Amino acid sequence: MQVTKDMLIGELLRMDMNTAQILMGAGMHCVGCPSSQGESLEEACMVHGISCDQLVKILNEYLEKKNAQAE
């Protein structure tokens, strides 16, 4: 699965809980907050002043690497 800007934080965390570390490393320390679960990645990036394009790239690179190792 590919990460997109409109993906909800909750979807992303259900897809792979390890993405929480990436989000927190980028400055999103509220990933455990219930309201963040219904927020899109783009909305969260705007609130935190983070480049959404860059974060999406990092998340997709992580998932690609993880999937390649699993094969």
CSV table of N, CA, C and O in Angstrom, one decimal:
chain,number,residue,atom,x,y,z
A,1,MET,N,0.8,-1.2,0.0
A,1,MET,CA,0.0,0.0,0.0
A,1,MET,C,0.9,1.2,0.0
A,1,MET,O,1.9,1.3,0.6
A,2,GLN,N,0.5,2.2,-0.7
A,2,GLN,CA,1.2,3.5,-0.9
A,2,GLN,C,0.6,4.6,0.1
A,2,GLN,O,-0.6,4.7,0.2
A,3,VAL,N,1.4,5.3,0.8
A,3,VAL,CA,1.0,6.4,1.6
A,3,VAL,C,0.7,7.6,0.7
A,3,VAL,O,1.4,7.9,-0.2
A,4,THR,N,-0.4,8.3,1.0
A,4,THR,CA,-0.8,9.5,0.3
A,4,THR,C,-1.1,10.6,1.3
A,4,THR,O,-1.3,10.3,2.5
A,5,LYS,N,-1.2,11.8,0.8
A,5,LYS,CA,-1.5,13.0,1.7
A,5,LYS,C,-2.8,12.9,2.4
A,5,LYS,O,-3.0,13.4,3.5
A,6,ASP,N,-3.8,12.3,1.7
A,6,ASP,CA,-5.2,12.3,2.2
A,6,ASP,C,-5.4,11.1,3.1
A,6,ASP,O,-6.5,10.9,3.6
A,7,MET,N,-4.4,10.2,3.3
A,7,MET,CA,-4.6,9.1,4.2
A,7,MET,C,-4.7,9.6,5.6
A,7,MET,O,-4.0,10.5,6.1
A,8,LEU,N,-5.6,9.0,6.4
A,8,LEU,CA,-5.8,9.3,7.8
A,8,LEU,C,-4.7,8.8,8.6
A,8,LEU,O,-4.2,7.7,8.3
A,9,ILE,N,-4.4,9.5,9.7
A,9,ILE,CA,-3.3,9.1,10.6
A,9,ILE,C,-3.7,7.7,11.1
A,9,ILE,O,-2.8,6.8,11.2
A,10,GLY,N,-4.9,7.5,11.5
A,10,GLY,CA,-5.3,6.2,12.0
A,10,GLY,C,-5.1,5.1,11.0
A,10,GLY,O,-4.7,4.0,11.4
A,11,GLU,N,-5.4,5.3,9.7
A,11,GLU,CA,-5.2,4.3,8.7
A,11,GLU,C,-3.7,3.9,8.6
A,11,GLU,O,-3.3,2.8,8.5
A,12,LEU,N,-2.9,5.0,8.6
A,12,LEU,CA,-1.4,4.8,8.5
A,12,LEU,C,-0.9,3.9,9.7
A,12,LEU,O,-0.1,3.0,9.5
A,13,LEU,N,-1.4,4.2,10.9
A,13,LEU,CA,-0.9,3.5,12.1
A,13,LEU,C,-1.4,2.1,12.1
A,13,LEU,O,-0.7,1.1,12.5
A,14,ARG,N,-2.6,1.8,11.6
A,14,ARG,CA,-3.2,0.5,11.5
A,14,ARG,C,-2.4,-0.3,10.4
A,14,ARG,O,-2.2,-1.5,10.5
A,15,MET,N,-2.0,0.4,9.4
A,15,MET,CA,-1.2,-0.3,8.3
A,15,MET,C,0.1,-0.8,8.8
A,15,MET,O,0.6,-1.9,8.5
A,16,ASP,N,0.8,0.0,9.7
A,16,ASP,CA,2.1,-0.3,10.2
A,16,ASP,C,2.4,0.6,11.4
A,16,ASP,O,2.6,1.8,11.3
A,17,MET,N,2.3,0.0,12.6
A,17,MET,CA,2.5,0.7,13.9
A,17,MET,C,3.9,1.4,14.0
A,17,MET,O,4.0,2.4,14.7
A,18,ASN,N,4.8,0.9,13.2
A,18,ASN,CA,6.2,1.4,13.3
A,18,ASN,C,6.2,2.8,12.6
A,18,ASN,O,7.2,3.6,12.8
A,19,THR,N,5.2,3.2,11.9
A,19,THR,CA,5.2,4.5,11.2
A,19,THR,C,5.0,5.6,12.3
A,19,THR,O,5.4,6.7,12.1
A,20,ALA,N,4.5,5.2,13.5
A,20,ALA,CA,4.4,6.2,14.6
A,20,ALA,C,5.8,6.8,14.9
A,20,ALA,O,5.9,8.0,15.2
A,21,GLN,N,6.8,6.0,14.9
A,21,GLN,CA,8.2,6.5,15.2
A,21,GLN,C,8.6,7.5,14.2
A,21,GLN,O,9.2,8.5,14.5
A,22,ILE,N,8.2,7.3,12.9
A,22,ILE,CA,8.6,8.2,11.8
A,22,ILE,C,7.8,9.5,12.0
A,22,ILE,O,8.4,10.6,11.9
A,23,LEU,N,6.5,9.4,12.4
A,23,LEU,CA,5.7,10.6,12.6
A,23,LEU,C,6.2,11.4,13.8
A,23,LEU,O,6.4,12.6,13.7
A,24,MET,N,6.5,10.7,14.9
A,24,MET,CA,7.0,11.4,16.0
A,24,MET,C,8.4,12.0,15.8
A,24,MET,O,8.7,13.1,16.2
A,25,GLY,N,9.2,11.3,15.0
A,25,GLY,CA,10.5,11.9,14.6
A,25,GLY,C,10.5,13.1,13.8
A,25,GLY,O,11.3,14.0,13.8
A,26,ALA,N,9.3,13.3,13.1
A,26,ALA,CA,9.1,14.5,12.3
A,26,ALA,C,8.5,15.6,13.1
A,26,ALA,O,8.3,16.7,12.5
A,27,GLY,N,8.1,15.3,14.3
A,27,GLY,CA,7.6,16.4,15.2
A,27,GLY,C,6.1,16.2,15.5
A,27,GLY,O,5.5,17.0,16.1
A,28,MET,N,5.5,15.1,15.1
A,28,MET,CA,4.1,14.8,15.4
A,28,MET,C,4.0,13.9,16.6
A,28,MET,O,3.8,12.7,16.5
A,29,HIS,N,4.1,14.6,17.8
A,29,HIS,CA,4.1,13.8,19.0
A,29,HIS,C,2.6,13.5,19.5
A,29,HIS,O,2.5,12.9,20.5
A,30,CYS,N,1.7,13.9,18.7
A,30,CYS,CA,0.3,13.7,19.1
A,30,CYS,C,-0.4,12.5,18.4
A,30,CYS,O,-1.6,12.3,18.4
A,31,VAL,N,0.4,11.5,17.9
A,31,VAL,CA,-0.1,10.4,17.1
A,31,VAL,C,-1.0,9.5,18.0
A,31,VAL,O,-1.9,8.8,17.5
A,32,GLY,N,-0.8,9.6,19.3
A,32,GLY,CA,-1.6,8.8,20.2
A,32,GLY,C,-2.9,9.5,20.6
A,32,GLY,O,-3.8,8.8,21.2
A,33,CYS,N,-3.1,10.7,20.3
A,33,CYS,CA,-4.3,11.5,20.6
A,33,CYS,C,-5.5,10.9,19.8
A,33,CYS,O,-5.4,10.8,18.5
A,34,PRO,N,-6.6,10.7,20.4
A,34,PRO,CA,-7.8,10.1,19.7
A,34,PRO,C,-8.2,11.0,18.5
A,34,PRO,O,-8.6,10.5,17.4
A,35,SER,N,-8.1,12.3,18.6
A,35,SER,CA,-8.6,13.2,17.5
A,35,SER,C,-7.6,13.1,16.3
A,35,SER,O,-8.0,13.3,15.2
A,36,SER,N,-6.4,12.7,16.5
A,36,SER,CA,-5.4,12.6,15.4
A,36,SER,C,-5.8,11.4,14.5
A,36,SER,O,-5.4,11.4,13.3
A,37,GLN,N,-6.5,10.5,15.0
A,37,GLN,CA,-6.8,9.3,14.2
A,37,GLN,C,-7.7,9.6,13.0
A,37,GLN,O,-7.6,8.9,12.0
A,38,GLY,N,-8.5,10.6,13.1
A,38,GLY,CA,-9.4,11.0,12.0
A,38,GLY,C,-8.9,12.2,11.2
A,38,GLY,O,-9.6,12.7,10.3
A,39,GLU,N,-7.6,12.5,11.4
A,39,GLU,CA,-7.0,13.7,10.7
A,39,GLU,C,-6.2,13.1,9.6
A,39,GLU,O,-5.5,12.1,9.7
A,40,SER,N,-6.2,13.8,8.4
A,40,SER,CA,-5.4,13.4,7.3
A,40,SER,C,-3.9,13.7,7.6
A,40,SER,O,-3.6,14.6,8.4
A,41,LEU,N,-3.0,13.0,6.9
A,41,LEU,CA,-1.6,13.3,7.0
A,41,LEU,C,-1.3,14.7,6.6
A,41,LEU,O,-0.6,15.4,7.3
A,42,GLU,N,-2.0,15.2,5.5
A,42,GLU,CA,-1.8,16.6,5.1
A,42,GLU,C,-2.2,17.6,6.1
A,42,GLU,O,-1.5,18.6,6.4
A,43,GLU,N,-3.4,17.3,6.8
A,43,GLU,CA,-3.9,18.3,7.8
A,43,GLU,C,-2.9,18.3,9.0
A,43,GLU,O,-2.6,19.4,9.5
A,44,ALA,N,-2.4,17.1,9.4
A,44,ALA,CA,-1.5,17.1,10.5
A,44,ALA,C,-0.2,17.8,10.2
A,44,ALA,O,0.4,18.5,11.0
A,45,CYS,N,0.3,17.6,9.0
A,45,CYS,CA,1.5,18.3,8.6
A,45,CYS,C,1.3,19.8,8.6
A,45,CYS,O,2.2,20.6,9.0
A,46,MET,N,0.2,20.3,8.1
A,46,MET,CA,-0.1,21.7,8.2
A,46,MET,C,-0.1,22.3,9.6
A,46,MET,O,0.6,23.3,9.9
A,47,VAL,N,-0.7,21.6,10.5
A,47,VAL,CA,-0.8,22.0,11.9
A,47,VAL,C,0.6,22.1,12.5
A,47,VAL,O,0.9,23.0,13.3
A,48,HIS,N,1.5,21.1,12.1
A,48,HIS,CA,2.8,21.0,12.8
A,48,HIS,C,3.9,21.7,11.9
A,48,HIS,O,5.1,21.6,12.3
A,49,GLY,N,3.5,22.3,10.8
A,49,GLY,CA,4.5,23.0,10.0
A,49,GLY,C,5.6,22.1,9.4
A,49,GLY,O,6.7,22.4,9.3
A,50,ILE,N,5.1,20.9,9.0
A,50,ILE,CA,6.0,19.9,8.4
A,50,ILE,C,5.7,19.8,6.9
A,50,ILE,O,4.5,19.8,6.5
A,51,SER,N,6.7,19.5,6.1
A,51,SER,CA,6.5,19.3,4.6
A,51,SER,C,5.8,18.0,4.4
A,51,SER,O,6.4,16.9,4.7
A,52,CYS,N,4.6,18.0,4.0
A,52,CYS,CA,3.8,16.7,3.8
A,52,CYS,C,4.5,15.9,2.6
A,52,CYS,O,4.6,14.7,2.8
A,53,ASP,N,4.9,16.5,1.6
A,53,ASP,CA,5.5,15.8,0.5
A,53,ASP,C,6.8,15.0,1.0
A,53,ASP,O,7.0,13.9,0.6
A,54,GLN,N,7.6,15.7,1.8
A,54,GLN,CA,8.8,15.0,2.3
A,54,GLN,C,8.4,13.9,3.2
A,54,GLN,O,9.0,12.8,3.2
A,55,LEU,N,7.4,14.1,4.1
A,55,LEU,CA,7.0,13.0,5.0
A,55,LEU,C,6.4,11.8,4.3
A,55,LEU,O,6.8,10.7,4.6
A,56,VAL,N,5.6,12.1,3.3
A,56,VAL,CA,5.1,11.0,2.5
A,56,VAL,C,6.2,10.2,1.8
A,56,VAL,O,6.2,9.0,1.8
A,57,LYS,N,7.2,10.9,1.3
A,57,LYS,CA,8.3,10.3,0.7
A,57,LYS,C,9.1,9.3,1.7
A,57,LYS,O,9.4,8.2,1.4
A,58,ILE,N,9.3,9.9,2.9
A,58,ILE,CA,10.0,9.1,3.9
A,58,ILE,C,9.2,7.8,4.3
A,58,ILE,O,9.7,6.7,4.4
A,59,LEU,N,7.9,8.0,4.5
A,59,LEU,CA,7.0,6.9,4.9
A,59,LEU,C,7.0,5.8,3.8
A,59,LEU,O,7.1,4.6,4.1
A,60,ASN,N,6.9,6.3,2.5
A,60,ASN,CA,6.8,5.3,1.4
A,60,ASN,C,8.2,4.6,1.3
A,60,ASN,O,8.2,3.4,1.0
A,61,GLU,N,9.3,5.3,1.5
A,61,GLU,CA,10.6,4.6,1.4
A,61,GLU,C,10.7,3.6,2.5
A,61,GLU,O,11.3,2.5,2.3
A,62,TYR,N,10.3,3.9,3.7
A,62,TYR,CA,10.3,3.0,4.8
A,62,TYR,C,9.5,1.7,4.5
A,62,TYR,O,10.0,0.6,4.6
A,63,LEU,N,8.3,1.9,4.0
A,63,LEU,CA,7.4,0.8,3.6
A,63,LEU,C,8.0,-0.1,2.5
A,63,LEU,O,7.9,-1.3,2.5
A,64,GLU,N,8.5,0.6,1.5
A,64,GLU,CA,9.1,-0.2,0.4
A,64,GLU,C,10.3,-1.0,0.9
A,64,GLU,O,10.4,-2.2,0.5
A,65,LYS,N,11.1,-0.4,1.7
A,65,LYS,CA,12.3,-1.2,2.3
A,65,LYS,C,11.8,-2.4,3.1
A,65,LYS,O,12.3,-3.5,3.0
A,66,LYS,N,10.8,-2.1,3.9
A,66,LYS,CA,10.3,-3.2,4.8
A,66,LYS,C,9.7,-4.3,3.9
A,66,LYS,O,9.9,-5.5,4.2
A,67,ASN,N,8.9,-4.0,2.9
A,67,ASN,CA,8.3,-5.0,2.0
A,67,ASN,C,9.4,-5.8,1.2
A,67,ASN,O,9.2,-7.0,1.0
A,68,ALA,N,10.5,-5.1,0.8
A,68,ALA,CA,11.5,-5.7,0.1
A,68,ALA,C,12.2,-6.8,1.0
A,68,ALA,O,12.6,-7.8,0.5
A,69,GLN,N,12.4,-6.4,2.3
A,69,GLN,CA,13.1,-7.3,3.2
A,69,GLN,C,12.2,-8.6,3.5
A,69,GLN,O,12.7,-9.6,3.8
A,70,ALA,N,10.9,-8.4,3.4
A,70,ALA,CA,9.9,-9.5,3.7
A,70,ALA,C,9.9,-10.5,2.6
A,70,ALA,O,9.5,-11.6,2.8
A,71,GLU,N,10.3,-10.1,1.4
A,71,GLU,CA,10.2,-11.0,0.2
A,71,GLU,C,11.3,-12.0,0.2
A,71,GLU,O,12.2,-12.1,0.7
